[in-house]
Coordinates of C-alpha atoms in Angstrom, one line a residue:
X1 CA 90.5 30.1 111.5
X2 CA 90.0 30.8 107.7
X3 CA 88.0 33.3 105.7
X4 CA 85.2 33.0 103.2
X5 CA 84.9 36.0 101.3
X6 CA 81.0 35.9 100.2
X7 CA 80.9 37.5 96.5
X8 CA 81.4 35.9 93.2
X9 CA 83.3 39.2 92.3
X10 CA 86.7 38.3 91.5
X11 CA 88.2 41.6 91.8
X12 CA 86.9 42.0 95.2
X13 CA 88.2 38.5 96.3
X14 CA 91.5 39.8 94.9
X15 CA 91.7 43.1 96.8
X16 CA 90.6 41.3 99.8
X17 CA 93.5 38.7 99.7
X18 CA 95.8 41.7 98.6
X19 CA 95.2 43.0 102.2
X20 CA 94.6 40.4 104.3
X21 CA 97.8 38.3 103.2
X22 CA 98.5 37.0 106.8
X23 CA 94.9 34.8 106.5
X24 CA 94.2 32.3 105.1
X25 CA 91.1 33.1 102.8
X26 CA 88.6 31.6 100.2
X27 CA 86.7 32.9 97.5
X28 CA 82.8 31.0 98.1
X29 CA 83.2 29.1 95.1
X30 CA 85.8 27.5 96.6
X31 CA 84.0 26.9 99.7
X32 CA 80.7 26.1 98.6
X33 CA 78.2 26.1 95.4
X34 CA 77.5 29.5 94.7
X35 CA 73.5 30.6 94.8
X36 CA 71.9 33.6 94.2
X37 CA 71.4 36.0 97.9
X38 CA 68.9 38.5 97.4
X39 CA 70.0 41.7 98.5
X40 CA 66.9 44.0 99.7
X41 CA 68.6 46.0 102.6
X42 CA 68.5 49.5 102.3
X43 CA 71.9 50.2 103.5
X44 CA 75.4 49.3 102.8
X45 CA 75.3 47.8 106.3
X46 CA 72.1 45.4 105.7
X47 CA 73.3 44.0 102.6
X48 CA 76.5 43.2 103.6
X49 CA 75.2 41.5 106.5
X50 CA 72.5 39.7 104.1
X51 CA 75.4 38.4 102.1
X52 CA 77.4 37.2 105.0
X53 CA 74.9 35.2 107.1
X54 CA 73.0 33.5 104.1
X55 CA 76.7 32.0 103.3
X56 CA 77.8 31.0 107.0
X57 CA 74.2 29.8 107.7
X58 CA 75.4 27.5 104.3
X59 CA 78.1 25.8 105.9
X60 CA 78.5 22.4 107.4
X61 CA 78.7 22.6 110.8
X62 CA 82.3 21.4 110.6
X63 CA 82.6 24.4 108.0
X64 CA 80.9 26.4 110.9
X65 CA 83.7 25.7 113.7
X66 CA 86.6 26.3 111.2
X67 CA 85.5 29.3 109.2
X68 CA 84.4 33.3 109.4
X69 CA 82.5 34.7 106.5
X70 CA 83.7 37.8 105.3
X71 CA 81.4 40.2 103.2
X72 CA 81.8 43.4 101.7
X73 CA 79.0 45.8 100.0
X74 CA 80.2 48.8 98.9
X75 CA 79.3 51.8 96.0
X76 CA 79.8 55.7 95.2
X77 CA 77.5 58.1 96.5
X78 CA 77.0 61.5 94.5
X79 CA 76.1 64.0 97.2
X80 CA 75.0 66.2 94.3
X81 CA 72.5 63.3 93.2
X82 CA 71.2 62.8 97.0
X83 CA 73.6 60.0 97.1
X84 CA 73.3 58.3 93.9
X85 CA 73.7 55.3 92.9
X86 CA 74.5 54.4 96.7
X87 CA 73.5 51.0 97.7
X88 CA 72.5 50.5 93.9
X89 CA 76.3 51.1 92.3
X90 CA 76.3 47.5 90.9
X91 CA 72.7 47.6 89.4
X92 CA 72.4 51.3 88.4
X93 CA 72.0 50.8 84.8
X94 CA 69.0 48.5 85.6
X95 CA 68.7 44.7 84.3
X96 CA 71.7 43.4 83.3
X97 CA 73.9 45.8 84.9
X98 CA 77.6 46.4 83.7
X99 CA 80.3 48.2 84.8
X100 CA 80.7 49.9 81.4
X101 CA 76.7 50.7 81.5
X102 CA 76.9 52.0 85.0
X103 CA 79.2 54.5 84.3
X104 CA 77.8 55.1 81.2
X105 CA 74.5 56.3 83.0
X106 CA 76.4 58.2 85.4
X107 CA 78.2 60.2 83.5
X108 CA 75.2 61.0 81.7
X109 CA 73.4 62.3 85.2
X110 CA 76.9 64.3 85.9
X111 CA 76.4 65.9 81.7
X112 CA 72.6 66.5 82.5
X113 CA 74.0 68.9 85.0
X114 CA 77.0 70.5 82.7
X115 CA 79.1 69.2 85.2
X116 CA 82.8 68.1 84.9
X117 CA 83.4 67.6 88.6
X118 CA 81.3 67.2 91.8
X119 CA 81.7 65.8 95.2
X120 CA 81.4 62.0 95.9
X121 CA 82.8 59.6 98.1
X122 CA 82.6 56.0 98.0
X123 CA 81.7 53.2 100.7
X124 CA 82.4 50.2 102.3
X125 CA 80.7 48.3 104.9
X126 CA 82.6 45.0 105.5
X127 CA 80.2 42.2 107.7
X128 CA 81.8 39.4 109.2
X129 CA 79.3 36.1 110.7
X130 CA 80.8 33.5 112.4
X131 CA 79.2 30.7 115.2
X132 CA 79.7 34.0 117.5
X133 CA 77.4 35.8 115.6
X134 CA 77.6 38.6 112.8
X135 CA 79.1 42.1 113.1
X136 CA 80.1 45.3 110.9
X137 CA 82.8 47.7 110.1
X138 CA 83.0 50.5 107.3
X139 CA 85.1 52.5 105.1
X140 CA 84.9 55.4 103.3
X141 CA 87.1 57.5 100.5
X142 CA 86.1 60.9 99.9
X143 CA 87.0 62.8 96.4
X144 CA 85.4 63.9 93.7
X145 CA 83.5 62.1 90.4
X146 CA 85.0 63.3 87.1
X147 CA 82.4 63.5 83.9
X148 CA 84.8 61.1 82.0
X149 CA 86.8 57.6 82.6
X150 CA 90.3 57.5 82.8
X151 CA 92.7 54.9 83.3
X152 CA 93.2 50.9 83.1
X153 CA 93.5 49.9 86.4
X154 CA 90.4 48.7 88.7
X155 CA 86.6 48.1 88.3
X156 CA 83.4 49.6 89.1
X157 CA 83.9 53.7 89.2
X158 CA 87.1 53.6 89.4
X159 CA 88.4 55.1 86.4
X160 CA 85.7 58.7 87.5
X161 CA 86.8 58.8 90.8
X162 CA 89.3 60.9 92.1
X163 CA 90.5 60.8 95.9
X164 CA 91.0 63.7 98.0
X165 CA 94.8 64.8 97.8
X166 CA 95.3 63.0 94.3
X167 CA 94.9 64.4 90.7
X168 CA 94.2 60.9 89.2
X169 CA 91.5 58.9 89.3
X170 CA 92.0 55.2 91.0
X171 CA 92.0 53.7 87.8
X172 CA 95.3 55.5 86.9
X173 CA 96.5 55.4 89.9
X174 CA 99.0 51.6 91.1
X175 CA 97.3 48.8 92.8
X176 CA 99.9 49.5 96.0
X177 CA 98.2 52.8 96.4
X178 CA 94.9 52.0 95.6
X179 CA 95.7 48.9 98.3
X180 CA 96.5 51.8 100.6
X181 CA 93.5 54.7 100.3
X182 CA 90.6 52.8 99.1
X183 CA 87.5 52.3 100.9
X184 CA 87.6 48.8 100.9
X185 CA 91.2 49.0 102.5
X186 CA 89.4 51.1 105.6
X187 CA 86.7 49.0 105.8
X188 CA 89.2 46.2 105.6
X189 CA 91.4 47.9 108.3
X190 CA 89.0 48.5 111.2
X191 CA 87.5 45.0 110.3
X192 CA 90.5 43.1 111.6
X193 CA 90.1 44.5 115.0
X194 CA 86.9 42.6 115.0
X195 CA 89.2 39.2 113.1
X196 CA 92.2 39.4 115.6
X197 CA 89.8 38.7 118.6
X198 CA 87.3 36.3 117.0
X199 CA 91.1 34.6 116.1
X200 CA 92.0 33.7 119.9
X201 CA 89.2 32.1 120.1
X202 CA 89.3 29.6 117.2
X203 CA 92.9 29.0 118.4
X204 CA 91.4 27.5 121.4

C-alpha cells in the first residue's frame, strides 16, 4: 500500500513524509497531473474529503488497488474573530493569496483590536479515500496568536502562533518539536489508526 498525499503544497508533503517515515508516500505530482479541486465545503472536514476523493477518483484502476489518498485541510481559528480565517487560512487576503498577505491581514484584525495576544488554536482534519471508501480524522493545537511574526522556521501562521506550554511561536521553535505538537502531527497521529487497518488489507 502507498500514499498519495493530495496538495501541491510542498511544505505539507514534507511534514507529512517527516511523520509518516515508515510508508511509502507520494506527493500528487508524482502520481498524477496536477488539476485544480475546487474547495467549497464549509468545514475543515468537507474540504479535506473534497481534496481526497477528486484525486483517488483520478487514478487508474491499477493506481486504485495499490494506493490510499491522503489529504489534509487545515487553518487557525481566532476565537476572538468568531473563528477567523478558519476554513479560509490559505485565501484570507482574497485573490492571490500569500502567506506573507495573510498574515499581514491578520495582524491588522488583531491591531484593529489593540491587541498583542488572543486566544487561537489551529486545525487539522486529515481525509483518507481509498477503493474502501473515504474517512476522517482531526487535529488540533491550542495557544495563542501574537500581533507580530517571529521566527524562520515553517509556513502559513506559524511565525504568530504560539502553543500552549511554549513561549515561542512555531516558527522559532525546531522542526523535531514542531514534528511533535503540531496539529498536523495529531491529525496525522489518530489518522494511522484508520492506515494500519486499511494496510492488512492491501497486504492480502
Amino acid at each position: 500500500m502507498k500514499i498519495i498525499v493530495a496538495t501541491g503544497n510542498k511544505n505539507k508533503v514534507k511534514e507529512i513524509k517527516d511523520f509518516y517515515k515508515n510508508y511509502e508516500i507520494y506527493a500528487l505530482d508524482e502520481i498524477i497531473k496536477p488539476f485544480e479541486i475546487i474547495e467549497n465545503g464549509d468545514s475543515f472536514a468537507k474540504n479535506a474529503l473534497i481534496k481526497a476523493n477528486a484525486v483517488f477518483d483520478k487514478l487508474s484502476n491499477q493506481q486504485k488497488d495499490e494506493f490510499i489518498v491522503l489529504s489534509d485541510d487545515s487553518g487557525i481559528c481566532v476565537d476572538i474573530l468568531n473563528g477567523e480565517p478558519g476554513i479560509y487560512s490559505a485565501r484570507y487576503s482574497g485573490e492571490n493569496a500569500t502567506d506573507i498577505k495573510n498574515r499581514q491581514k491578520l495582524i491588522s484584525k488583531l491591531n484593529e483590536l489593540s491587541l498583542n495576544a488572543t486566544p487561537a488554536h489551529y486545525t487539522a482534519c486529515i481525509a483518507i479515500a481509498c477503493k474502501f471508501g473515504s474517512y476522517t480524522t482531526h487535529g488540533w493545537m491550542y495557544g495563542k496568536i501574537i500581533n507580530e511574526e517571529r521566527g524562520e522556521n515553517g509556513f502559513g501562521y506559524d511565525f504568530m502562533f504560539i502553543a500552549n506550554g511554549f513561549d515561542k511561536t512555531i516558527g522559532e521553535l525546531d522542526e523535531k518539536t514542531k514534528l511533535k505538537i503540531s496539529h498536523r502531527s495529531n491529525g496525522l497521529r489518530n489518522a494511522d489508526f484508520i492506515i494500519q487497518s486499511l494496510k492488512k488489507y492491501y497486504e492480502v
